[in-house]
Coordinates of C-alpha atoms in Angstrom, one line a residue:
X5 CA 4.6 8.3 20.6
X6 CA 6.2 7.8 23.7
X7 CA 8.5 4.3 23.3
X8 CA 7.9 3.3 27.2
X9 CA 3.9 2.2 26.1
X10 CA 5.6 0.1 23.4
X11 CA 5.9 -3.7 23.0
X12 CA 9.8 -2.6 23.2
X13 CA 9.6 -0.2 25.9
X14 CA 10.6 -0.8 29.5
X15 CA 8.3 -3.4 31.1
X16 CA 6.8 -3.7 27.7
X17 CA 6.7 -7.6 27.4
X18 CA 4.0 -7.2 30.2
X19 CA 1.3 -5.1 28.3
X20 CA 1.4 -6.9 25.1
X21 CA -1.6 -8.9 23.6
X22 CA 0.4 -10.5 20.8
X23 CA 3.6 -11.5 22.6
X24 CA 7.2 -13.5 20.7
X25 CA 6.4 -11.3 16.9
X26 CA 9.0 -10.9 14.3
X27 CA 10.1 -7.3 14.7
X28 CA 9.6 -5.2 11.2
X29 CA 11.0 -2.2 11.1
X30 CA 9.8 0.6 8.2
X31 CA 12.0 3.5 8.1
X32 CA 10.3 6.8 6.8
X33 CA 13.0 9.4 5.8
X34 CA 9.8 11.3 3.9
X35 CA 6.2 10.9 2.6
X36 CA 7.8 9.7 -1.0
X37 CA 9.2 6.9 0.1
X38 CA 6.5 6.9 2.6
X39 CA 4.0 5.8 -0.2
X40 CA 5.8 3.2 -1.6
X41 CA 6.1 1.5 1.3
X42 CA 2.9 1.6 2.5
X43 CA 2.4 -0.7 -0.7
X44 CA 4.5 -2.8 0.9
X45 CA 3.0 -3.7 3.9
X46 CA -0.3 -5.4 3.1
X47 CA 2.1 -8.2 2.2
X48 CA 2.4 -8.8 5.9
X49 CA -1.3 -8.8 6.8
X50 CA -3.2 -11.5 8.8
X51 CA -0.3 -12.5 10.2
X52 CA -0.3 -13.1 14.1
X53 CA 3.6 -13.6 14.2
X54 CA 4.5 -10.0 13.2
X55 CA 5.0 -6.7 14.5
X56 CA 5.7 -3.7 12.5
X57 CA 7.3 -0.1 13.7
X58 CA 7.4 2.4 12.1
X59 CA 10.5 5.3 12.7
X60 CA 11.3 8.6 11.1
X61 CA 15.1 9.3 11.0
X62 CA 14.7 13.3 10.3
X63 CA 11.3 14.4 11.5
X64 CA 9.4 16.4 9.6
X65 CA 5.7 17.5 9.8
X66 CA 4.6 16.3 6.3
X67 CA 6.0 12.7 7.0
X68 CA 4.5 13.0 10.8
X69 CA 0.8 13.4 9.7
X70 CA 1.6 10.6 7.2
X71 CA 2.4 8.0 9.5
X72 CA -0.1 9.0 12.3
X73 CA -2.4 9.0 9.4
X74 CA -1.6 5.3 8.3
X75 CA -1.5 4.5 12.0
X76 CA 1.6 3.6 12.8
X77 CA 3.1 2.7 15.8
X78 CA 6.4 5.0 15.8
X79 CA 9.3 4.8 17.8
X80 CA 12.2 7.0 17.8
X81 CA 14.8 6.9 15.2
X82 CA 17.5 6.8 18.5
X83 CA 15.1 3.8 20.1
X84 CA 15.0 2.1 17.3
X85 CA 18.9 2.0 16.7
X86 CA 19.3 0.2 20.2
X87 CA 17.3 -2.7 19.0
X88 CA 17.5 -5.4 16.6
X89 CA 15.1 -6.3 14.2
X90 CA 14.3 -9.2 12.5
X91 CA 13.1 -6.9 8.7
X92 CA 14.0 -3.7 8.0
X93 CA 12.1 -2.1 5.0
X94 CA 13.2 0.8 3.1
X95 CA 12.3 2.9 -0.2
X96 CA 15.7 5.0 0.4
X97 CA 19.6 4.0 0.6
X98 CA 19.6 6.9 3.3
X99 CA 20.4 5.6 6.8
X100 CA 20.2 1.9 6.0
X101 CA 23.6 1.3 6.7
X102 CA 22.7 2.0 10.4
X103 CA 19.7 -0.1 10.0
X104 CA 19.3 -2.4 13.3
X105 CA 18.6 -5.6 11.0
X106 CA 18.2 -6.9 7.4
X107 CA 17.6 -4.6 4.8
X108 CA 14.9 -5.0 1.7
X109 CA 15.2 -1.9 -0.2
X110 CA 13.1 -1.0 -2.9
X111 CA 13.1 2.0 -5.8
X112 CA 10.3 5.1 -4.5
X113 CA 9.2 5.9 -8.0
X114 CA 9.5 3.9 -11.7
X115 CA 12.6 1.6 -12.0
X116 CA 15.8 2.1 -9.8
X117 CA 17.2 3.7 -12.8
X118 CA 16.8 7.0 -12.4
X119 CA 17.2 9.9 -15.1
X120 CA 19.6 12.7 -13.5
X121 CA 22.8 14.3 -14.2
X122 CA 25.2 15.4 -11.9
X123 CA 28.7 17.3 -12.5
X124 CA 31.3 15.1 -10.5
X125 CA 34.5 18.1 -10.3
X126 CA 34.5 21.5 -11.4
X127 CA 35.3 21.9 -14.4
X128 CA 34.7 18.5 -15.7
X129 CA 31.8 17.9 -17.7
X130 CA 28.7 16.5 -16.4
X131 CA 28.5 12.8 -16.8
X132 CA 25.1 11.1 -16.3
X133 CA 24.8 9.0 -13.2
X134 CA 22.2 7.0 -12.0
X135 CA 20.2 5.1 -8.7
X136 CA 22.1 1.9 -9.2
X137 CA 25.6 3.9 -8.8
X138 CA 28.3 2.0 -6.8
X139 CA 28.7 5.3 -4.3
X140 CA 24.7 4.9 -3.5
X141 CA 24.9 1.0 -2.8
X142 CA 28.5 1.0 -1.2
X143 CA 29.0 1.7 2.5
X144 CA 32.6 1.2 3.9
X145 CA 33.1 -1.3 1.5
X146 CA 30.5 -3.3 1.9
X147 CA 26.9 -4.0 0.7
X148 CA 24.0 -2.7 3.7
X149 CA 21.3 -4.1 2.3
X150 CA 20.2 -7.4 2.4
X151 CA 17.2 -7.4 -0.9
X152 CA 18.4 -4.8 -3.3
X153 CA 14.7 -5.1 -4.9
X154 CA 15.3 -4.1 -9.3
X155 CA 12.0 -3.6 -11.2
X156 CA 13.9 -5.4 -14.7
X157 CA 16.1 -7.7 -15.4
X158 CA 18.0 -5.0 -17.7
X159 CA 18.7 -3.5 -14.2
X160 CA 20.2 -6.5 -12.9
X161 CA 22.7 -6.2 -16.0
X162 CA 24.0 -2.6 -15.4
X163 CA 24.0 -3.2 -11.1
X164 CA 26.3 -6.4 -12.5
X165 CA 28.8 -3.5 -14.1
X166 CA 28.3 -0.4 -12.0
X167 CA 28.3 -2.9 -8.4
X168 CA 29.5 -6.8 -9.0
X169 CA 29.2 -7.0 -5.2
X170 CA 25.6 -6.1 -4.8
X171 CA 24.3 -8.7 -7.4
X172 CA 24.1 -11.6 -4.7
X173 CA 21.4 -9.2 -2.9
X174 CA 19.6 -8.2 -6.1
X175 CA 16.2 -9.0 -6.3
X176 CA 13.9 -8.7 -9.8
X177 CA 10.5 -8.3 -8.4
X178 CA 8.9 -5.7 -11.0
X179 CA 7.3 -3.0 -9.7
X180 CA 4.5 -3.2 -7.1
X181 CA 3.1 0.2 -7.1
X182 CA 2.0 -0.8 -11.4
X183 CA 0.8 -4.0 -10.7
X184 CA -1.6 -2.2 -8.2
X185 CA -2.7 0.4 -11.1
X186 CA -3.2 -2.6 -13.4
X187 CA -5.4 -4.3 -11.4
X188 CA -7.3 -1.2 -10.8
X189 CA -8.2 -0.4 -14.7
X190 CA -11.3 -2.0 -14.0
X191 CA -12.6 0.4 -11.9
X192 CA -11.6 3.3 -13.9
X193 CA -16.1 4.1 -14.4
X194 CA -16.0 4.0 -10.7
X195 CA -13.2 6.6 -10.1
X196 CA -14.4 9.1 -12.4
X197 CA -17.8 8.5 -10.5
X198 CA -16.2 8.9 -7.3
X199 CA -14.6 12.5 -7.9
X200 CA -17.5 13.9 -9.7
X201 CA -16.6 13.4 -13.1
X202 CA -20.0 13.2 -15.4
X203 CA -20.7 11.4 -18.1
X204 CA -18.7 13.0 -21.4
X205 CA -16.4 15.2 -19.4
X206 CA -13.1 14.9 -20.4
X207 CA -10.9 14.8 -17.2
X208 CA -7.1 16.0 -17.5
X209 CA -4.3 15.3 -15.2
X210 CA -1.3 17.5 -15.3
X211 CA 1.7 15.6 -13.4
X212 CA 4.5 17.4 -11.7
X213 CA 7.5 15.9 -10.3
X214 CA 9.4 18.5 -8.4
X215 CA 12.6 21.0 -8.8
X216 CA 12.6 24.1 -11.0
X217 CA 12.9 21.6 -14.2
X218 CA 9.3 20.5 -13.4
X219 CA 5.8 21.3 -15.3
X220 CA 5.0 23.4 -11.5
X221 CA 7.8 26.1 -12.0
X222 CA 8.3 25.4 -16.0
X223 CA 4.0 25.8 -16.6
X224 CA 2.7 27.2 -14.2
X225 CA -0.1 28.7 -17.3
X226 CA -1.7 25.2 -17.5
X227 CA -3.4 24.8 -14.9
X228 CA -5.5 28.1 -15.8
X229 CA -5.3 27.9 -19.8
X230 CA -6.7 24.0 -19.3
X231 CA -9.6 24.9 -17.1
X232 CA -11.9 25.9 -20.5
X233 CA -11.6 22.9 -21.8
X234 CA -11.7 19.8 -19.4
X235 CA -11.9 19.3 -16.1
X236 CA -8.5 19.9 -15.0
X237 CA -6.6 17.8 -11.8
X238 CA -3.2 18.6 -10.3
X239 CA -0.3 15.9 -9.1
X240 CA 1.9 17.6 -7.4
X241 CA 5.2 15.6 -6.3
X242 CA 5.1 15.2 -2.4
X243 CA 8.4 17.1 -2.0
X244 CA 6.8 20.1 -3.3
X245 CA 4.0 19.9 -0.7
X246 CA 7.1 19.3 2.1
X247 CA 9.1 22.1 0.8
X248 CA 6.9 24.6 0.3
X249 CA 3.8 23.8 2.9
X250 CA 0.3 22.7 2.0
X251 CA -0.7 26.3 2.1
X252 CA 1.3 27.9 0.0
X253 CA 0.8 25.2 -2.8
X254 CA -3.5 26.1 -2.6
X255 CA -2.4 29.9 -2.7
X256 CA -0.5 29.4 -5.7
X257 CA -3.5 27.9 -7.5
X258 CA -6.5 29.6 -5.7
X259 CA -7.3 31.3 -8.7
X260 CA -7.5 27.6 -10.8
X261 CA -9.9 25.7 -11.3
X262 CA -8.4 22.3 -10.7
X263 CA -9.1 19.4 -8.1
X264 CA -5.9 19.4 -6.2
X265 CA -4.7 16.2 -5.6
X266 CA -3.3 15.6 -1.9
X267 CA 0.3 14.2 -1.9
X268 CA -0.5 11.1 0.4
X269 CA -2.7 8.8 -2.1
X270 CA -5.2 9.9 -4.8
X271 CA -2.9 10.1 -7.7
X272 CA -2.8 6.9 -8.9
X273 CA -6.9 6.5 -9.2
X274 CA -6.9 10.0 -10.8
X275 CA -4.5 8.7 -13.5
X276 CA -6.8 6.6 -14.4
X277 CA -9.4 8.4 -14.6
X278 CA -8.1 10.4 -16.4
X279 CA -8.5 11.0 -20.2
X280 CA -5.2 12.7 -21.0
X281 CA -2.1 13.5 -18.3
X282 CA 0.2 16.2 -19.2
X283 CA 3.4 15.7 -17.6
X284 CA 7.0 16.2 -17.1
X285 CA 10.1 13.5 -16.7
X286 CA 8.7 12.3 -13.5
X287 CA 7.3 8.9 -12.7
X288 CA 3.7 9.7 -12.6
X289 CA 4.1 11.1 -16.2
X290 CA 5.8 6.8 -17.0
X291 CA 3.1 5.3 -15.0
X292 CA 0.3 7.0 -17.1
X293 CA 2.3 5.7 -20.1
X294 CA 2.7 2.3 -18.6
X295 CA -1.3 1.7 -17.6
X296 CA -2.7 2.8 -21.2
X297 CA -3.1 6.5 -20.4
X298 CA -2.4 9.1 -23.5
X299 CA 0.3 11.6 -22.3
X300 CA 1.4 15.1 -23.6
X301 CA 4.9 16.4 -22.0
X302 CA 5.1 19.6 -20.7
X303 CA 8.2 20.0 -20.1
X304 CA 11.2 17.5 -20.0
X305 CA 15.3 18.7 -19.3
X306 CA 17.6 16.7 -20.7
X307 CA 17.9 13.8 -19.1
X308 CA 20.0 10.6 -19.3
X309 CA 20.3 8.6 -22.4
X310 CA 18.1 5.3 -21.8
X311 CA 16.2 6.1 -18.7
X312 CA 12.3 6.0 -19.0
X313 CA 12.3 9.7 -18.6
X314 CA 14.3 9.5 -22.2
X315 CA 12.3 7.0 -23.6
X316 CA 9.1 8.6 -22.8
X317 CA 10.4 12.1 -24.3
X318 CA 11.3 10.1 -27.5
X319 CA 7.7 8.7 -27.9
X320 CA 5.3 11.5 -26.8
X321 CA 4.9 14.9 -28.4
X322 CA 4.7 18.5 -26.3
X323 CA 2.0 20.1 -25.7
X324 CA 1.6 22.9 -27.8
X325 CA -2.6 23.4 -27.0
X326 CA -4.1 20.9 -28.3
X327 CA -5.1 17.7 -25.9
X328 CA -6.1 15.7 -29.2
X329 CA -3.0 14.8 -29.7
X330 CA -1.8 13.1 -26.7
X331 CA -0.6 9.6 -27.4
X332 CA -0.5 6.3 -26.1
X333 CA 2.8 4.7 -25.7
X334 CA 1.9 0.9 -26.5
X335 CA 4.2 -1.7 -23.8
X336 CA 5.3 0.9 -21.9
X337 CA 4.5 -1.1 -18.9
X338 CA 7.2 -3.9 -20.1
X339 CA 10.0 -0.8 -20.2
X340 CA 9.2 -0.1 -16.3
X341 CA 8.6 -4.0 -15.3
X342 CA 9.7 -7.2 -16.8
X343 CA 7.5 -9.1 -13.8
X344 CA 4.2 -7.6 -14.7
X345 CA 2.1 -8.3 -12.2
X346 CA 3.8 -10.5 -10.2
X347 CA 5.6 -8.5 -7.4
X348 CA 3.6 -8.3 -4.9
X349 CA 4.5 -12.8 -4.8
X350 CA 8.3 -11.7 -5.1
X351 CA 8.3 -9.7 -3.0
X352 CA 6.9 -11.5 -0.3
X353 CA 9.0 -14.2 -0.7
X354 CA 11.9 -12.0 -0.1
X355 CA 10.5 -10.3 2.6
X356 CA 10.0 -13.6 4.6
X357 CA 13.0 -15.0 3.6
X358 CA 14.6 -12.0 5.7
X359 CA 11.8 -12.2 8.8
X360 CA 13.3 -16.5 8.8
X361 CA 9.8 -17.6 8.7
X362 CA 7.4 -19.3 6.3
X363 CA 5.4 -17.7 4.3
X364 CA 1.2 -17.6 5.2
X365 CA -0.7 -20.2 3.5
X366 CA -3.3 -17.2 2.0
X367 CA -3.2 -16.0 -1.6
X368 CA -0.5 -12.4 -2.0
X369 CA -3.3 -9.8 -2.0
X370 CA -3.3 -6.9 -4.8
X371 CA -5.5 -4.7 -3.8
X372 CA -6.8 -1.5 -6.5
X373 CA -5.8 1.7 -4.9
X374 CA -8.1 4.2 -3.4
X375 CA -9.1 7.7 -4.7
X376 CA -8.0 9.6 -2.2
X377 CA -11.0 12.0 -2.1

């Protein structure tokens, strides 16, 4: 969008309808953190005294039609830099330590502990690291965010060890993108309805996260072997979509019979449709587990010890043929959040806190999530 028709645009102040808002600023490094945020924002609805921008610091196509498809007013990353804002959001520690304002920043998949390993010197073995790391939340010395937002209060003990100085930013809040699958479970009849499922079909998800360690590259087979006995969907991380283009993913499964799922929104409602999800260590695989789902794995690398990647590879067996013996993993949703839902009131407390206002007088909306077809 060109920034000169902008509220912050030359001469702007003069073509404005809703003049003296709070500036909010969502930064959109890619369509993963994309999603999360966009969960986000409904916190800041029906309220006159705010107006959000959205900016994309490396510009990609994928993330592009995301935005424009949410409707988003977008400004240059550059533009945005020259201005100061009164709420920066984020779902990423890239960039935020140029932010132009207060940062809230929140984990983009389950919990801020993440599961990977990472070899720090040759030679040296590899040592398992994780997203509450003191190089990730460090910048010069300081802290750049304002709300470091946990999902558990067992996080708050290990960001206490790895970074004392980012506990006075921490923020518990659970995890918002759960409490919006919970409160969808009632409209699980109205899901399968809605993407064609009928009456005693048995609907299987298989979940991908991305990498060569994923179900994608590690069983590819699935998604034809599966076909002859369920009606079969794919979840396909966004970053597979991004790095490999929209087309090639369809070519690669022309020949299966499977409702592809598109990366932007859709997966969450198909979980729980769903009568079984097959995945790998990725989060859609731990929020299956966490909303009742039974869950095969796939595949799963090794991963680090205590991470809900780890804890979901101790608890559910591989799938070896047989979709009968998925399991569900009982409290799996009190491993991901230990403010079931309550986030989305957390977090708007936080988030206005930041913006220096009071909050709006109306209830915090949780609203299910949509199907995506």
């Amino acid at each position: 969008m060109n920034w000169f028709t902008t509220p912050l645009g030359a001469g702007g102040a003069h073509r404005v309808t809703v003049p003296g808002c709070r500036k909010v600023l969502v930064i959109v490094p890619s369509v993963v953190a994309g999603t999360r945020l966009l969960d986000l924002l409904p916190l800041l609805d029906s309220d006159f005294r705010v107006q959000t921008y959205f900016t994309l610091p490396e510009p990609d196509a994928a993330t592009a039609r995301f935005v424009s498809a949410a409707g988003g007013l977008v400004i240059e990353w550059d533009m945005a830099l020259q201005h100061e804002f009164d709420l920066v959001l984020a779902a990423s520690y890239r960039f935020i330590d140029r932010a132009p304002g207060p940062v809230l920043v929140l984990p983009h998949g389950a919990g801020a502990m993440k599961s990977r390993r990472r070899v720090r010197a040759a030679g040296r073995e590899a040592r398992p690291v994780h997203g509450l790391d003191r190089q990730m939340l460090m910048r010069d010395g300081k802290v750049p965010a304002s709300a470091i937002v946990l999902s558990h209060d067992d996080e708050l003990a290990v960001l206490a060890e790895s970074c004392p100085e980012a506990v006075p930013a921490a923020v518990v809040a659970g995890d918002i993108c759960l409490d919006r699958m919970r409160a969808s479970l009632p409209f699980r009849e109205q899901y399968r309805r809605a993407l064609g499922v009928e009456p005693g079909d048995t609907l299987v998800t298989i979940s991908s996260t991305w990498t060569a360690e994923s179900t994608f590259y590690q069983r590819p087979e699935l998604y034809r072997e599966l076909t002859g006995k369920a009606r079969v969907a794919a979840v396909l991380h966004p970053n597979i979509w991004a790095v490999h283009g929209a087309w090639q993913v369809r070519s690669w499964l022309a020949d299966c019979d499977v409702v592809v799922v598109p990366p932007e929104e859709g997966w969450r409602a198909m979980v729980i449709a769903s009568d079984v999800v097959i995945g790998d260590h990725g989060s859609t695989t731990q929020y299956a587990a966490a909303v009742g789902a039974r869950v095969l794995l796939a595949t799963c690398p090794e991963v680090r010890h205590g991470s809900l990647a780890h804890s979901i590879s101790e608890a559910v067996p591989r799938y070896t043929g047989d979709i009968a013996e998925a399991v569900a993993v009982p409290e799996f949703a009190g491993l991901i959040s230990s403010r079931l839902d309550r986030s989305g009131v957390i977090l708007r407390a936080a988030m206005y806190r930041l913006l220096g206002i009071p909050e709006p007088a109306h209830a915090v909306p949780v609203s299910p999530v949509r199907h995506g077809r």
